Coordinates of C-alpha atoms in Angstrom, one line a residue:
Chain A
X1 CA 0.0 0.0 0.0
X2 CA 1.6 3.4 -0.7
X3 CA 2.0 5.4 1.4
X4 CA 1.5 9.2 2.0
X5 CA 2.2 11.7 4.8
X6 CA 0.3 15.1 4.5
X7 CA 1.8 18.1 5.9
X8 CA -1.1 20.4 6.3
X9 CA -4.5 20.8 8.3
X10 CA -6.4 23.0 6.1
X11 CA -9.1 22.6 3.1
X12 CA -6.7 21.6 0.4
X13 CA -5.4 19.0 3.4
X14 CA -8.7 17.6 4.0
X15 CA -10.0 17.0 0.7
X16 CA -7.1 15.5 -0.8
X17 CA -6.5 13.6 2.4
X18 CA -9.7 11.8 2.2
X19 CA -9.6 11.3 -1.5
X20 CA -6.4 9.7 -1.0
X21 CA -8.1 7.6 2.0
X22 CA -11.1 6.3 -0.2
X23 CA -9.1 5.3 -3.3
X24 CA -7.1 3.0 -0.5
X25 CA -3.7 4.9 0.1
X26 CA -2.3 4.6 3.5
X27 CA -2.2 8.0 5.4
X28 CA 0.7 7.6 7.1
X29 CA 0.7 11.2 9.0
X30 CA -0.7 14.1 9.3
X31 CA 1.9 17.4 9.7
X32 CA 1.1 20.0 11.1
X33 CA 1.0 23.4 13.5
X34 CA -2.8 23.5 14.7
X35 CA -3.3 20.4 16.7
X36 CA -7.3 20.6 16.7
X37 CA -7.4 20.5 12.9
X38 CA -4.7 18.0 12.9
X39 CA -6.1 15.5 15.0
X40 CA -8.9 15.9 13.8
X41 CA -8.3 14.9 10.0
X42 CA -6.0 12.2 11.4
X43 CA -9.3 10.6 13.2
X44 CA -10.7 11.2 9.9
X45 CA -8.3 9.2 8.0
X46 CA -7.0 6.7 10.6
X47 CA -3.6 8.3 11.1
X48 CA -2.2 10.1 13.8
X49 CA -1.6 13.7 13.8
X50 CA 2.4 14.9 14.5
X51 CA 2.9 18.6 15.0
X52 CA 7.2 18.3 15.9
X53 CA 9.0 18.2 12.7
X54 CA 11.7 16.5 14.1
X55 CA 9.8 13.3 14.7
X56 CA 8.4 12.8 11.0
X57 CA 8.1 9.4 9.8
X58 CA 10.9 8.7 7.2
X59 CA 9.3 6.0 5.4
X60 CA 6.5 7.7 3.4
X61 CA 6.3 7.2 -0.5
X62 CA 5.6 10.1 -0.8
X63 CA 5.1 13.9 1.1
X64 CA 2.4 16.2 0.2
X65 CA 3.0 19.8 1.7
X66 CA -0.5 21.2 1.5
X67 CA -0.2 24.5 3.0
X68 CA -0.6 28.1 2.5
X69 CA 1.8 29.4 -0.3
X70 CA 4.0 31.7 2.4
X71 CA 4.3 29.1 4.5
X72 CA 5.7 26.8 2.0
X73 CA 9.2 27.2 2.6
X74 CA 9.6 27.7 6.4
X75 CA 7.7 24.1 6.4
X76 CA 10.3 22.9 3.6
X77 CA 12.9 23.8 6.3
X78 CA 11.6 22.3 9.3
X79 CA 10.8 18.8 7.2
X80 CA 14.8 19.0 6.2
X81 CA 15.3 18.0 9.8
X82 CA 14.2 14.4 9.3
X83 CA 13.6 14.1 5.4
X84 CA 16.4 14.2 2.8
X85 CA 16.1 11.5 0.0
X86 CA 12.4 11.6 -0.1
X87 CA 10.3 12.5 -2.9
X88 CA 8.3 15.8 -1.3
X89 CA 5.8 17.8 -3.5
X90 CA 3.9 20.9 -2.6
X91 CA 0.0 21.7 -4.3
X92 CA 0.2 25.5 -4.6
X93 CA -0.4 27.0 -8.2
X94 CA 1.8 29.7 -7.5
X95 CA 5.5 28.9 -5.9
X96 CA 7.7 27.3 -8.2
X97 CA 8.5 23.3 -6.7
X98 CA 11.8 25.1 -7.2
X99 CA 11.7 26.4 -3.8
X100 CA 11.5 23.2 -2.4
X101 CA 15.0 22.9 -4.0
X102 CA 17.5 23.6 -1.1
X103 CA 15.8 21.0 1.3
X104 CA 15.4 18.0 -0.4
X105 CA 16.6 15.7 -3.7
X106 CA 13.4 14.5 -5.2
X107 CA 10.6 17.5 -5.0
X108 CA 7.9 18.5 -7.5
X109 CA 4.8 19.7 -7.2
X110 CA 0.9 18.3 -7.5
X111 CA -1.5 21.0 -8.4
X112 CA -5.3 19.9 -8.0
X113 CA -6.9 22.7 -10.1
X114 CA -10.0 23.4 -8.2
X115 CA -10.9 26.1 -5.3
X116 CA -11.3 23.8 -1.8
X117 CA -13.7 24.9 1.1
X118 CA -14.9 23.1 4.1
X119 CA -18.5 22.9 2.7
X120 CA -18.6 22.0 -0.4
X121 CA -17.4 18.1 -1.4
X122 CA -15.5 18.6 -4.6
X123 CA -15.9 16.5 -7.6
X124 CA -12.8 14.6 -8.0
X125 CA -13.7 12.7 -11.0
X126 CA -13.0 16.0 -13.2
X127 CA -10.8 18.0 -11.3
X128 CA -7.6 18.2 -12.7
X129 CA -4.3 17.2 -11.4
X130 CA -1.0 19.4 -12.9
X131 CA 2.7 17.2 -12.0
X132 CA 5.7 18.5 -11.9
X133 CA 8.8 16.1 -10.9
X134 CA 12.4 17.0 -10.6
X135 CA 14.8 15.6 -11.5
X136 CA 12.1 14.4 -13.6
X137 CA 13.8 11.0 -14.9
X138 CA 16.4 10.4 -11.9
X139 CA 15.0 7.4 -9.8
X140 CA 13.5 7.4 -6.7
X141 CA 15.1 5.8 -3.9
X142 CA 12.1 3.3 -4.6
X143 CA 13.3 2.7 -7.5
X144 CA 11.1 4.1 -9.8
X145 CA 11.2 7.2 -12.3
X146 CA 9.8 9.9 -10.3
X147 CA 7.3 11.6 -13.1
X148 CA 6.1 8.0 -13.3
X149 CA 5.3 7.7 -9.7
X150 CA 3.2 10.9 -9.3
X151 CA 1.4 10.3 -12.6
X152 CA 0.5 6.7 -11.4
X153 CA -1.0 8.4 -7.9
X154 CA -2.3 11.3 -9.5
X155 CA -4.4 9.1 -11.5
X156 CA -5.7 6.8 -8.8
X157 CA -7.7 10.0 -7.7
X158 CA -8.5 11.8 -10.8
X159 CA -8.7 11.0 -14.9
X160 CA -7.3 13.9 -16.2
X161 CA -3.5 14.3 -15.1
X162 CA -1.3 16.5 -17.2
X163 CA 3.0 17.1 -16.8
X164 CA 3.5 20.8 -16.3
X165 CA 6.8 22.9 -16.1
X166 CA 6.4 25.3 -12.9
X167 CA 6.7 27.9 -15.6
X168 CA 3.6 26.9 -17.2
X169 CA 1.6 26.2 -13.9
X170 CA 2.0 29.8 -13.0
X171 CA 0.4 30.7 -16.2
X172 CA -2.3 28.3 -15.2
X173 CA -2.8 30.1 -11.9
X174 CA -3.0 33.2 -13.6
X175 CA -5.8 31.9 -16.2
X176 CA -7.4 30.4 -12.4
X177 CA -7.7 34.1 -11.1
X178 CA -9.6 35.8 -13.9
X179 CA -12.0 32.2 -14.0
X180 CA -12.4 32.0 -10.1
X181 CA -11.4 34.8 -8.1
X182 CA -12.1 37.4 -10.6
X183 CA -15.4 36.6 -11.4
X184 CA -16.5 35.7 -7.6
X185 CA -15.8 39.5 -7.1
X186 CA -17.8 40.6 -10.2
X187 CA -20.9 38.3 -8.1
X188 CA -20.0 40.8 -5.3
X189 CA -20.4 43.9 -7.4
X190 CA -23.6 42.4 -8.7
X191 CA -24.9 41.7 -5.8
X192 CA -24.0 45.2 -4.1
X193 CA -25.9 46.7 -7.1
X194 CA -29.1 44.6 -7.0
X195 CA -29.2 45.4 -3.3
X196 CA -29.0 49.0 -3.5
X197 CA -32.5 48.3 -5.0
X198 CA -34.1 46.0 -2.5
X199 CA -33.6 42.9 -5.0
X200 CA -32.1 39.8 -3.5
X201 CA -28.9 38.6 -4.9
X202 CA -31.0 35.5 -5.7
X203 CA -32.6 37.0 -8.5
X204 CA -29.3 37.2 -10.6
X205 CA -28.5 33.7 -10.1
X206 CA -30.4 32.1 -13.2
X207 CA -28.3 34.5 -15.2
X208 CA -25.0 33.3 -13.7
X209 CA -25.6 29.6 -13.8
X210 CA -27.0 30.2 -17.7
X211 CA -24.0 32.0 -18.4
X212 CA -22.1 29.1 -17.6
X213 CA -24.1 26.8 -18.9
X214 CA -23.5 28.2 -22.2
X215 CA -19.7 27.8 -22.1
X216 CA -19.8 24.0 -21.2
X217 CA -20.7 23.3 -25.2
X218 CA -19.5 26.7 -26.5
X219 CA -16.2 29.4 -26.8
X220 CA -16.8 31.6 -24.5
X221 CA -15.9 34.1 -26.8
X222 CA -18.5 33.1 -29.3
X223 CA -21.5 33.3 -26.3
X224 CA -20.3 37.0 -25.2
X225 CA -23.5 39.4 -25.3
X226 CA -24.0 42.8 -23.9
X227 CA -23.4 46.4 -24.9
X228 CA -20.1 46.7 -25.1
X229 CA -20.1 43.4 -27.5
X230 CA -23.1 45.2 -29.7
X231 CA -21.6 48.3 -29.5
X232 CA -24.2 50.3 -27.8
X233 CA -22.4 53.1 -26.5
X234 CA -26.0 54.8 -25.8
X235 CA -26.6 51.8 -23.0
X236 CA -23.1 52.0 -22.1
X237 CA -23.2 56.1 -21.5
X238 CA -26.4 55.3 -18.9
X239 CA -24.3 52.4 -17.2
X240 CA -21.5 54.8 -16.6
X241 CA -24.0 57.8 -15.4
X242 CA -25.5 55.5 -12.9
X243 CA -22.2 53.7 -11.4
X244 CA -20.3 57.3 -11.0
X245 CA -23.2 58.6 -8.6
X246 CA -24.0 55.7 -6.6
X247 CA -21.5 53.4 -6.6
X248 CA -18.0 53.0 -5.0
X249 CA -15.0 54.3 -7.9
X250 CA -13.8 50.7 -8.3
X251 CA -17.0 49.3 -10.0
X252 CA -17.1 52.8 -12.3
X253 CA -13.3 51.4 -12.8
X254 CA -14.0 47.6 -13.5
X255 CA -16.9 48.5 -15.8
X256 CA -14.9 50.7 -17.9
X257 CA -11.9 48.2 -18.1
X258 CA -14.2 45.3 -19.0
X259 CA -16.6 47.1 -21.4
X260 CA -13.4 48.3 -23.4
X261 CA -11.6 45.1 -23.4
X262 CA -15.1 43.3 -24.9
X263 CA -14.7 46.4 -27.2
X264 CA -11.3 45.9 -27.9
X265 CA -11.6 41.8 -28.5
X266 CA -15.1 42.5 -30.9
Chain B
X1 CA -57.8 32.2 -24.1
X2 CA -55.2 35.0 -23.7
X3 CA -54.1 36.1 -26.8
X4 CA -50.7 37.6 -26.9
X5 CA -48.8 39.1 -30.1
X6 CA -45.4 38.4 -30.3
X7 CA -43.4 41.4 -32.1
X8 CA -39.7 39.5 -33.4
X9 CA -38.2 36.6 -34.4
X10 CA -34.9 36.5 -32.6
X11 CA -34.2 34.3 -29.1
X12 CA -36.5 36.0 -27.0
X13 CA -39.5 35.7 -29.2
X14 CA -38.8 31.9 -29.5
X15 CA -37.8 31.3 -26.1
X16 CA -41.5 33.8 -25.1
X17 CA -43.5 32.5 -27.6
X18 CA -42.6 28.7 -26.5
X19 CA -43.4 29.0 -22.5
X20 CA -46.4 30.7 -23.5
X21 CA -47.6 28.2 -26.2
X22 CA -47.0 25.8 -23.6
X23 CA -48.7 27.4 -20.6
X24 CA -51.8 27.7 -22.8
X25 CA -51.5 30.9 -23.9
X26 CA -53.1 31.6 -27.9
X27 CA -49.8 33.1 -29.6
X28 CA -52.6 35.3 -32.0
X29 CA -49.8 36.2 -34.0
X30 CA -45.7 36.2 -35.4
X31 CA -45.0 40.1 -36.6
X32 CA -41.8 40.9 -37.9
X33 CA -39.5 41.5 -41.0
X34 CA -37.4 38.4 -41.2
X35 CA -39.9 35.9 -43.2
X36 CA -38.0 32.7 -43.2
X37 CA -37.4 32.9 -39.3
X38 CA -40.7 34.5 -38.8
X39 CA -42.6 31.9 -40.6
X40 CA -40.6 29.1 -38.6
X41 CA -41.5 30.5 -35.4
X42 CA -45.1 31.0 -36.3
X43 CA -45.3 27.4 -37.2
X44 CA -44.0 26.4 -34.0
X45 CA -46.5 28.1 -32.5
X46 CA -49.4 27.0 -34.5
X47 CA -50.2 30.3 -35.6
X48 CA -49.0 33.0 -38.8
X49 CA -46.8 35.4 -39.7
X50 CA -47.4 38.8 -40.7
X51 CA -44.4 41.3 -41.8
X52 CA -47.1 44.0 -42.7
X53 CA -47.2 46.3 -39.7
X54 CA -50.5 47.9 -41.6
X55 CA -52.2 44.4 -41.2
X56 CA -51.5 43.7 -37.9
X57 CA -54.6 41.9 -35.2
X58 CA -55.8 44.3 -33.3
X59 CA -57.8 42.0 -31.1
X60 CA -54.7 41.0 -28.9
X61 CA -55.0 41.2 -25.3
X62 CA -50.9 41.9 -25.0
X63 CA -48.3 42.9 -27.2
X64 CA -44.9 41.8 -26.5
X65 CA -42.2 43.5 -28.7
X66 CA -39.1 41.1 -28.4
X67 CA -36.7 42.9 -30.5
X68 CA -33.2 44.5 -30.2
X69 CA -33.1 47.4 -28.3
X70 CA -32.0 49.9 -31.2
X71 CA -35.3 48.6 -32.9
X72 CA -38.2 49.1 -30.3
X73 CA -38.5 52.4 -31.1
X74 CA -39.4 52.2 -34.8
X75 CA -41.0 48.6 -34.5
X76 CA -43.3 50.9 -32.2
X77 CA -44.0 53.2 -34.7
X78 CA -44.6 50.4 -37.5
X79 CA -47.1 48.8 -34.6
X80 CA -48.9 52.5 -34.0
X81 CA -50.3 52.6 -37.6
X82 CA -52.5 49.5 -36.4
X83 CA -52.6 49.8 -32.6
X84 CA -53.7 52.5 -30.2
X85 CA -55.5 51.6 -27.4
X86 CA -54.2 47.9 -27.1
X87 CA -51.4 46.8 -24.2
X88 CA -48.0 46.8 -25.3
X89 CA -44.9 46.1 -23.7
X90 CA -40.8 45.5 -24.3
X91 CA -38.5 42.8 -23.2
X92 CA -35.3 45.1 -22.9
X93 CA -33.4 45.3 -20.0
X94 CA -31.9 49.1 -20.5
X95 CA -34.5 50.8 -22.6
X96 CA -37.2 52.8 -20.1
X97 CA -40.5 51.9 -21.4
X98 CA -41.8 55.3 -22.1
X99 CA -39.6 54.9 -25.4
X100 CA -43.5 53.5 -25.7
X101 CA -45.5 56.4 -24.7
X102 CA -45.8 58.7 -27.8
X103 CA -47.1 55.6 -29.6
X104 CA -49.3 53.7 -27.2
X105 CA -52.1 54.7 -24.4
X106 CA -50.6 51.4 -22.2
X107 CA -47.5 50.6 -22.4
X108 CA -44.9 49.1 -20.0
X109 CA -41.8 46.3 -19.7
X110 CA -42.0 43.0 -19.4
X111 CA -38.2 41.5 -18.4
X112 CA -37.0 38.1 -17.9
X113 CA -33.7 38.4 -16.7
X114 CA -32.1 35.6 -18.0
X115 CA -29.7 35.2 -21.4
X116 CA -31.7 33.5 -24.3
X117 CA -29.4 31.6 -26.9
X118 CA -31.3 29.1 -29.5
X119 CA -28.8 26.1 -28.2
X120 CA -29.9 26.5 -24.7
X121 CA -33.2 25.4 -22.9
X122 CA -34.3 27.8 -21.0
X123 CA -35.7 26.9 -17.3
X124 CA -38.9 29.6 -16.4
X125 CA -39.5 27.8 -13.3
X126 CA -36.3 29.8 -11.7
X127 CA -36.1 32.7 -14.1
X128 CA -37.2 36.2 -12.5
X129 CA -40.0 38.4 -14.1
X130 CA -39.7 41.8 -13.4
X131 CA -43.0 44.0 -15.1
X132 CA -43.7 47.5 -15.4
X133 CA -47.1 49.4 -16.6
X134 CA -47.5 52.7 -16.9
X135 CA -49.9 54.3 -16.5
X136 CA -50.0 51.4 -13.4
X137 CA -53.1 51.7 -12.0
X138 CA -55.1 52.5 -15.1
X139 CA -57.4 50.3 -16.4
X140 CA -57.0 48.4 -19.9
X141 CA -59.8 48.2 -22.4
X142 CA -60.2 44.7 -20.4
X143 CA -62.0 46.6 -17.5
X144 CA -58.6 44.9 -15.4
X145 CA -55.7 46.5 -13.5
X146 CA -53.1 46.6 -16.2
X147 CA -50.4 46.0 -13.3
X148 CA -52.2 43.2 -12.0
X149 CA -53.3 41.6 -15.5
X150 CA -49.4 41.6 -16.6
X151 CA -48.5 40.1 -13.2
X152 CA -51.1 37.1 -13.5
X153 CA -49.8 36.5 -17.2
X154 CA -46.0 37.0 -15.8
X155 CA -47.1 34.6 -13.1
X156 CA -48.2 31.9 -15.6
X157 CA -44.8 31.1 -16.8
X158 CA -42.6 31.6 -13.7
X159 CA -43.2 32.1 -10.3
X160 CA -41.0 34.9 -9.5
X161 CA -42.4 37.8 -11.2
X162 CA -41.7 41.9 -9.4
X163 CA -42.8 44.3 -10.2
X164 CA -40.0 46.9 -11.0
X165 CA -39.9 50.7 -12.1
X166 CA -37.6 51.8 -15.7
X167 CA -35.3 53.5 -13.4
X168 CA -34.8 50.3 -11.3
X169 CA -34.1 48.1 -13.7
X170 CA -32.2 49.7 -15.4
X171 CA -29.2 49.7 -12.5
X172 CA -30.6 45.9 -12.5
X173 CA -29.5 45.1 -16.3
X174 CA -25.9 47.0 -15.1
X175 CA -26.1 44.2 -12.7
X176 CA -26.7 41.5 -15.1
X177 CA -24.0 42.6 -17.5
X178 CA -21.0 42.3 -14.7
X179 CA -22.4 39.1 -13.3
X180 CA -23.0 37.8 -17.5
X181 CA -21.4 39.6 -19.9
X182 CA -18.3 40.4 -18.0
X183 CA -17.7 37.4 -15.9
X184 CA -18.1 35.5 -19.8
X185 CA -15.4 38.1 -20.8
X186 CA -12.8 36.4 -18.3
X187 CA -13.7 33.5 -19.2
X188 CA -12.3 34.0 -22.5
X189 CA -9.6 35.8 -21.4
X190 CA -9.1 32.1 -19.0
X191 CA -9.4 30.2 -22.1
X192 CA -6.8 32.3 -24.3
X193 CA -4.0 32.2 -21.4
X194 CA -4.2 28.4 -21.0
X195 CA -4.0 28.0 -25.4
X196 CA -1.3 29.6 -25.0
X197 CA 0.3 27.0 -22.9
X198 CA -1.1 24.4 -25.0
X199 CA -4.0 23.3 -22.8
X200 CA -7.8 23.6 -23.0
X201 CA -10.3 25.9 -21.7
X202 CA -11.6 22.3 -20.3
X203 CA -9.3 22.1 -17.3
X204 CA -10.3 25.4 -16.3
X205 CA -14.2 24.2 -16.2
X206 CA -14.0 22.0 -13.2
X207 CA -13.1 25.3 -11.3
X208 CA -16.1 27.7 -12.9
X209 CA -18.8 25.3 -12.3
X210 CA -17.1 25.5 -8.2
X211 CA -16.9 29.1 -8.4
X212 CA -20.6 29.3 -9.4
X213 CA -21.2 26.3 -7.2
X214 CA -19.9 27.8 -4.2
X215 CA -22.6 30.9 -4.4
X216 CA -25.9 29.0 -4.4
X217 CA -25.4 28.8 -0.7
X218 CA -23.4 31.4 0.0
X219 CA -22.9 35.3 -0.4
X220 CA -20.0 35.5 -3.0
X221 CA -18.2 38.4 -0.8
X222 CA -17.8 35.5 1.8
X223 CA -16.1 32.9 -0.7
X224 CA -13.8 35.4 -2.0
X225 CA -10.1 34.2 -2.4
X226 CA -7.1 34.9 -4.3
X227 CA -4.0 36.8 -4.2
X228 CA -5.7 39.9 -4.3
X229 CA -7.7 38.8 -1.2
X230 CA -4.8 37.4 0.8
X231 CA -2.5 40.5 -0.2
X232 CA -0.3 38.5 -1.5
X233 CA 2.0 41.2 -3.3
X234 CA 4.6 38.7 -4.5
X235 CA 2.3 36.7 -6.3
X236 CA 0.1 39.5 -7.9
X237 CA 3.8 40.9 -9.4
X238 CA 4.8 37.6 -10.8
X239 CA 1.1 38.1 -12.6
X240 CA 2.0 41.1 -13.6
X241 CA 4.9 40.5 -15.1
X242 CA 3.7 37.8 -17.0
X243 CA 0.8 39.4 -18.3
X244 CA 2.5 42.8 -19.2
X245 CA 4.9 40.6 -21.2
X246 CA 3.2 38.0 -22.7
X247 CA -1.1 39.0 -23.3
X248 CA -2.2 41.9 -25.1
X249 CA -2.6 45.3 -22.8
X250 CA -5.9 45.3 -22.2
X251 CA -5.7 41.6 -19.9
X252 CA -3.3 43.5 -18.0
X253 CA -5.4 46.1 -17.3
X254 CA -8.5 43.8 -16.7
X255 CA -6.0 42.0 -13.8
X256 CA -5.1 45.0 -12.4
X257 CA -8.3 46.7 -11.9
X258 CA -9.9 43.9 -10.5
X259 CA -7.1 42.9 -7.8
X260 CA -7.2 46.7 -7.0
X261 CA -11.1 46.3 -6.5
X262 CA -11.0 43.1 -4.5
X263 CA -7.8 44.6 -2.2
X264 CA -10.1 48.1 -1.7
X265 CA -12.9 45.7 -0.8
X266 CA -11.1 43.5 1.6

């Protein structure tokens, strides 16, 4: 059985952790700092929790450091106390597995492209997994070519497993904050706006869940609509009118950069 | 039977024109210019086409004029040669319905806020209403409340019909275009930056459908994350730098009014 040891106690922690857990991988240890989240996913997944770094179990296949990006490194140094020839991979879209570089031989990274909360189970079956292993041919102290290795458990918990260069990840990331992040905050502005007159946020939501409906058969490009993609500087004149005088500068900002961008693109 | 005119042939008259055939409704006529799609639709509906605005029923007890919004105005003409004292209404979003008034005794709006494309089925049961009749209170040639009689019919094919002034929505169509228009705007912009490492817009799906996922139960101001959330500086500069160097301007300018936005928000 391999196995893995997750250094980690937050969402990304959890959900992987018990994917991991009910596609039969051994959890050999959770890492951590918080000791109430820690011992808690290690109930969860019949491990034990281990919050000194000095007493990590050497014998893991493999070491998935599932923390927050700035905390990456410190948590890279601490494992160095008991880990050296051991393959160790972080799951941040951000931080090159380069930084991982100094501590140990075998690092990488595995980058689950999805957004992980507490209360919502995510869908594992098309989630994406990006793998990054370096040196990516040298063997393993298992034996075994290291790309191989994280392939072969990347796809015991997800179909669709791609190689990526750190460099390419990052662009990835970037592509993950206009998708994710930036539109969750153009929901805010919508919802600010609809409640400045007494309509529930509720009322938009057909709207958003048919605009991405469209884009599951369809270019997004080929389903854009709206004044700014018709042109209609008359609608778009009124828009900006209304946005200076009651709304906060930023949305007056964001509509303007968005509108001429469609512009720009048409 | 309710008789309704339907004044286009485009997504909105289809999409109409169906629910109401279907919720029982006597579709008394197809009016527009384009024949071939015209005649289509009025076949659909078991009913005829007429492109002669002279020859129009006048014994309709609505007319819905479900055109673009640079049209309404002269389709309202064409329609006043015929029509006077009949009840007439728009479908647009941003054009007040007085655009009605010089032509019509009873006029108002009648909005479903939702995106109609041919490809896409649209679902009534959730989509929002919102009606407007001016002058509200009068009564129609009907002997009824012309806000209440376009309630009841709103009511017939969706159960979340308001009642909603021009000026209001109007800042609720501003709404609809950040949560629709733009959000589909960064989704293209998502799909370009992962072509141009080679990967489809597919592995960024898994992580829309979460992002829109995430907001049926929650207010999307709460599920905000990111860089620009976390202030994470480092990370929104290696963005920067990637975009100002490798996307055309206007992405740039997209990312860095919307971080600025989220970080003034947070």
């Amino acid at each position: 059985m391999v196995k893995i040891t997750i250094i980690g106690t937050g969402n990304v922690a959890y959900h992987l952790g018990k994917r991991f857990k009910e596609k039969g991988f051994d959890i050999a240890e959770i890492v951590g700092r918080n000791a109430e989240k820690g011992t808690q996913l290690a109930t969860l997944f019949h491990t034990h929790f281990q919050n000194n770094f000095k007493k990590i179990k050497t014998d893991s296949d493999l070491y998935i450091i599932a923390v927050s990006d700035s905390a990456i490194e410190n948590v890279a140094k601490n494992m160095a106390q008991s880990l050296d020839n051991q393959l160790v991979v972080h799951t941040s879209g951000s931080i090159p597995s380069t930084v991982l570089q100094p501590y140990f031989k075998h690092y990488g990274s595995f980058y689950p492209l999805q957004t992980f909360s507490i209360g919502s189970q995510p869908d594992f079956d098309i989630i994406p997994i990006f793998i990054n292993a370096i040196p990516s041919f040298s063997l393993s102290p298992h034996g075994q070519d290291f790309t191989d290795f994280l392939k072969k458990i990347a796809l015991k918990i997800s179909p669709f497993v791609y190689e990526l260069s750190d460099e390419k990840r990052i662009v990835l990331h970037i592509a993950a904050v206009f998708v994710n992040n930036f539109t969750n905050h153009l929901y805010t502005i919508g919802e600010k706006i609809v409640a400045q007159e007494g309509l529930p946020f509720d009322v938009l939501k057909p709207l958003i869940f048919e605009t991405v409906n469209k884009i599951q058969k369809h270019s997004p490009q080929d389903m854009q609509t709206g004044p700014a993609r018709r042109g209609d500087t008359v609608t778009i004149e009124k828009h900006i009118d209304y946005l200076g005088e009651n709304t906060p500068p930023q949305y007056l900002d964001v509509y303007k950069i968005l509108t001429d961008s469609i512009i720009k693109k048409s």
